[in-house]
Short mmCIF file of C-alpha atoms in Angstrom, two decimals:
data_model
loop_
_atom_site.label_atom_id
_atom_site.label_comp_id
_atom_site.label_asym_id
_atom_site.label_seq_id
_atom_site.Cartn_x
_atom_site.Cartn_y
_atom_site.Cartn_z
CA SER A 1 -0.02 -0.20 0.04
CA GLN A 2 1.00 3.72 -0.51
CA THR A 3 2.05 5.90 2.14
CA ILE A 4 3.23 9.73 2.42
CA HIS A 5 5.68 10.91 4.98
CA GLN A 6 6.06 14.43 5.79
CA TRP A 7 8.27 16.02 8.56
CA PRO A 8 8.63 17.79 10.75
CA ALA A 9 5.03 17.97 12.19
CA THR A 10 5.64 21.52 13.72
CA LEU A 11 8.47 23.87 13.17
CA VAL A 12 9.23 27.31 14.79
CA GLN A 13 11.74 29.22 12.92
CA PRO A 14 12.85 32.86 13.46
CA VAL A 15 12.72 35.35 10.53
CA GLY A 16 15.47 34.98 7.92
CA SER A 17 16.32 31.33 8.78
CA PRO A 18 16.50 28.73 6.03
CA LEU A 19 13.68 26.36 5.65
CA SER A 20 13.69 22.56 4.52
CA LEU A 21 10.32 20.81 4.54
CA GLU A 22 10.62 17.08 3.26
CA CYS A 23 8.07 14.82 1.78
CA THR A 24 8.53 11.15 0.74
CA VAL A 25 6.02 8.77 -0.81
CA GLU A 26 6.21 4.97 -0.79
CA GLY A 27 4.46 2.25 -2.66
CA THR A 28 3.95 3.82 -5.89
CA SER A 29 6.21 4.83 -8.72
CA ASN A 30 6.08 8.34 -10.80
CA PRO A 31 3.56 9.76 -8.63
CA ASN A 32 2.16 13.44 -9.21
CA LEU A 33 3.41 15.45 -5.98
CA TYR A 34 2.23 18.56 -4.66
CA TRP A 35 2.71 21.26 -2.02
CA TYR A 36 0.09 23.43 -0.78
CA ARG A 37 -0.10 25.88 2.30
CA GLN A 38 -3.01 26.52 4.39
CA ALA A 39 -3.72 29.64 6.42
CA ALA A 40 -5.45 29.50 9.70
CA GLY A 41 -9.09 28.63 8.94
CA ARG A 42 -8.63 28.83 5.33
CA GLY A 43 -8.59 26.71 1.85
CA LEU A 44 -5.51 25.32 0.36
CA GLN A 45 -3.20 27.56 -1.94
CA LEU A 46 -1.33 25.55 -4.41
CA LEU A 47 2.46 26.01 -4.39
CA PHE A 48 4.03 23.82 -6.45
CA TYR A 49 3.55 20.62 -8.22
CA SER A 50 5.64 18.10 -10.06
CA VAL A 51 5.11 15.26 -12.80
CA GLY A 52 8.67 14.09 -12.14
CA ILE A 53 12.19 14.41 -11.21
CA GLY A 54 13.81 17.69 -11.53
CA GLN A 55 10.19 18.87 -13.32
CA ILE A 56 8.67 21.50 -10.83
CA SER A 57 5.73 24.12 -11.87
CA SER A 58 5.52 27.02 -9.52
CA GLU A 59 1.94 28.67 -8.89
CA VAL A 60 2.58 31.69 -6.79
CA PRO A 61 5.40 34.07 -6.84
CA GLN A 62 6.99 33.89 -3.39
CA ASN A 63 9.82 33.44 -1.05
CA LEU A 64 9.84 29.78 -1.50
CA SER A 65 11.34 26.79 -4.08
CA ALA A 66 10.54 23.20 -4.36
CA SER A 67 12.67 20.23 -5.68
CA ARG A 68 12.45 16.88 -6.45
CA PRO A 69 15.62 15.14 -6.52
CA GLN A 70 14.40 11.71 -6.44
CA ASP A 71 10.98 10.25 -7.92
CA ARG A 72 9.32 9.82 -4.71
CA GLN A 73 11.03 12.91 -2.86
CA PHE A 74 9.61 16.49 -2.65
CA ILE A 75 11.47 19.03 -0.84
CA LEU A 76 10.02 22.67 0.02
CA SER A 77 12.90 25.31 1.04
CA SER A 78 13.25 28.74 1.44
CA LYS A 79 16.72 30.59 1.96
CA LYS A 80 15.26 33.48 4.18
CA LEU A 81 11.87 32.91 5.86
CA LEU A 82 9.37 35.84 6.26
CA LEU A 83 6.71 36.21 8.65
CA SER A 84 4.10 35.65 6.08
CA ASP A 85 5.55 32.23 5.26
CA SER A 86 3.80 31.01 8.50
CA GLY A 87 0.91 28.38 7.75
CA PHE A 88 0.18 24.75 7.60
CA TYR A 89 2.36 23.24 4.60
CA LEU A 90 0.50 19.93 3.28
CA CYS A 91 2.35 17.58 0.89
CA ALA A 92 0.09 15.38 -1.59
CA TRP A 93 0.88 12.77 -4.02
CA SER A 94 -1.61 11.32 -6.80
CA ALA A 95 -1.32 8.92 -9.80
CA PRO A 96 -0.45 10.76 -13.23
CA ASP A 97 -3.85 10.72 -14.43
CA ARG A 98 -4.48 14.11 -15.65
CA GLY A 99 -6.27 14.89 -12.51
CA ASN A 100 -8.65 12.13 -12.39
CA SER A 101 -7.03 10.52 -9.43
CA PRO A 102 -7.65 11.74 -6.08
CA LEU A 103 -4.80 13.42 -3.92
CA HIS A 104 -3.46 11.67 -0.82
CA PHE A 105 -2.26 13.91 1.68
CA GLY A 106 0.64 13.95 4.43
CA ASN A 107 -0.28 15.11 7.97
CA GLY A 108 1.30 18.33 7.19
CA THR A 109 3.90 20.69 8.93
CA ARG A 110 2.62 23.65 11.27
CA LEU A 111 5.19 26.21 10.54
CA THR A 112 5.38 29.36 12.40
CA VAL A 113 7.73 32.21 11.72
CA THR A 114 8.72 34.20 14.67
CA SER B 1 -7.36 32.37 -7.74
CA GLN B 2 -10.26 29.75 -6.37
CA GLN B 3 -11.47 27.23 -8.69
CA GLY B 4 -14.24 26.32 -6.09
CA GLU B 5 -16.10 27.95 -3.67
CA GLU B 6 -18.04 26.46 -1.02
CA ASP B 7 -21.18 27.56 0.74
CA PRO B 8 -21.81 28.05 3.60
CA GLN B 9 -18.63 28.74 5.30
CA ALA B 10 -19.69 27.37 8.31
CA LEU B 11 -22.46 25.21 9.28
CA SER B 12 -23.61 23.86 12.68
CA ILE B 13 -26.36 21.06 13.08
CA GLN B 14 -27.78 18.89 15.34
CA GLU B 15 -26.50 15.27 15.47
CA GLY B 16 -28.82 13.04 13.29
CA GLU B 17 -29.74 15.93 11.05
CA ASN B 18 -28.60 16.13 7.47
CA ALA B 19 -25.77 18.52 6.42
CA THR B 20 -25.60 19.82 2.79
CA MET B 21 -22.73 21.65 1.45
CA ASN B 22 -22.49 23.45 -1.87
CA CYS B 23 -19.57 24.29 -4.31
CA SER B 24 -19.56 26.23 -7.32
CA TYR B 25 -16.78 26.42 -9.84
CA LYS B 26 -15.71 28.57 -12.70
CA THR B 27 -14.31 26.55 -15.70
CA SER B 28 -15.02 23.50 -17.35
CA ILE B 29 -13.99 20.11 -15.36
CA ASN B 30 -13.01 16.51 -15.83
CA ASN B 31 -14.13 15.73 -12.20
CA LEU B 32 -15.04 17.13 -9.07
CA GLN B 33 -13.66 15.91 -5.65
CA TRP B 34 -14.57 16.30 -1.83
CA TYR B 35 -12.30 16.10 0.64
CA ARG B 36 -12.52 16.36 4.39
CA GLN B 37 -10.13 17.55 6.80
CA ASN B 38 -10.25 17.21 10.57
CA SER B 39 -8.46 20.04 12.62
CA GLY B 40 -4.82 20.23 12.18
CA ARG B 41 -4.62 16.99 9.87
CA GLY B 42 -4.30 16.27 6.09
CA LEU B 43 -7.09 16.09 3.74
CA VAL B 44 -8.82 12.86 3.39
CA HIS B 45 -10.35 12.14 -0.05
CA LEU B 46 -14.01 11.29 0.11
CA ILE B 47 -15.66 11.03 -3.31
CA LEU B 48 -14.95 11.78 -6.89
CA ILE B 49 -17.60 12.73 -9.41
CA ARG B 50 -17.06 12.77 -13.19
CA SER B 51 -18.31 15.32 -15.49
CA ASN B 52 -20.48 12.94 -17.30
CA GLU B 53 -22.16 11.95 -13.67
CA ARG B 54 -25.20 13.50 -12.01
CA GLU B 55 -25.12 11.83 -8.58
CA LYS B 56 -22.77 9.71 -6.71
CA HIS B 57 -23.25 7.83 -3.33
CA SER B 58 -20.82 6.55 -0.94
CA GLY B 59 -22.34 5.39 2.56
CA ARG B 60 -23.88 8.32 3.98
CA LEU B 61 -22.61 10.63 1.53
CA ARG B 62 -24.29 11.94 -1.44
CA VAL B 63 -22.89 14.22 -4.03
CA THR B 64 -24.54 15.89 -7.02
CA LEU B 65 -23.23 17.43 -9.81
CA ASP B 66 -24.70 20.25 -12.25
CA THR B 67 -22.25 21.11 -14.88
CA SER B 68 -24.67 23.32 -16.52
CA LYS B 69 -24.60 25.51 -13.40
CA LYS B 70 -21.00 24.51 -12.36
CA SER B 71 -22.09 23.52 -9.22
CA SER B 72 -21.77 20.65 -6.94
CA SER B 73 -23.38 19.46 -3.77
CA LEU B 74 -22.35 17.15 -0.76
CA LEU B 75 -25.01 15.68 1.62
CA ILE B 76 -24.15 13.91 4.78
CA THR B 77 -27.08 12.02 6.13
CA ALA B 78 -27.86 11.24 9.67
CA SER B 79 -25.01 13.26 10.74
CA ARG B 80 -22.73 11.99 13.83
CA ALA B 81 -20.48 13.93 16.07
CA ALA B 82 -17.27 12.33 14.24
CA ASP B 83 -18.73 14.36 11.22
CA THR B 84 -17.24 17.48 12.60
CA ALA B 85 -14.27 18.68 10.17
CA SER B 86 -13.89 21.03 7.36
CA TYR B 87 -15.15 19.97 3.96
CA PHE B 88 -13.51 20.96 0.61
CA CYS B 89 -14.46 20.64 -2.85
CA ALA B 90 -11.49 20.44 -5.59
CA THR B 91 -11.25 20.47 -9.36
CA ALA B 92 -8.62 20.18 -11.67
CA ALA B 93 -7.53 23.53 -13.56
CA PRO B 94 -7.35 23.23 -17.33
CA PRO B 95 -5.25 22.29 -19.25
CA TYR B 96 -5.45 18.54 -18.30
CA SER B 97 -2.07 17.95 -18.49
CA SER B 98 -0.29 14.67 -16.61
CA ALA B 99 -0.10 16.67 -13.61
CA SER B 100 -2.99 18.57 -13.29
CA LYS B 101 -3.32 21.75 -10.84
CA ILE B 102 -5.89 20.30 -8.21
CA ILE B 103 -7.33 23.58 -6.89
CA PHE B 104 -9.35 23.83 -3.84
CA GLY B 105 -12.08 25.95 -2.59
CA SER B 106 -12.07 27.95 0.82
CA GLY B 107 -14.06 24.91 2.79
CA THR B 108 -17.23 24.48 4.84
CA ARG B 109 -16.42 24.09 8.39
CA LEU B 110 -19.11 21.77 9.53
CA SER B 111 -20.08 21.41 13.37
CA ILE B 112 -22.20 18.76 14.89
CA ARG B 113 -24.10 19.17 18.02
CA PRO B 114 -24.40 16.47 20.21
#
């Protein structure tokens, strides 16, 4: 069965510090991978998605970047965090099926930038 | 920008009553998906309805889709306290490439009173 791991669960970082959030998927090959951010009590904002190794599509100009160094690994990074980067970050995967397959989410990382 | 918008934003009902949530979207779709999110957790896929389907059932869930009105509804029958959660609709934004952008609405917060 497929599983998705996302860590850490919570993170408190000072403004200006770097960020690295990691997401890995097991039990499937060539998944589509997604990073979303959710502000408190709000919907999900799509940040990045990827169809394969090294292939990243960015949705929103921002202080963040994403990389996919391996087929089932998706990393969200920042060189210098801003207060506005605080939020709940969710990684998800789906089968490469033109949007016809459901997303499977990790448990999220709650990031607080102080 | 949001592809889907849920209505109402918040809903509080008595246990045992039915809960109806609505979703409107802007562009043509291949399918529409509904997800559930418990507080502080990742989203869980509930049901997917394709554009050529009008109604779909899964246990106590009933989803309808009206492509002419660009709207969908999620009905939860005989609600239980455990149904308390946020519910989101999601659609794949065109063009439908192998990794379609899955865009979420802002969600409905459902509270079931005992």
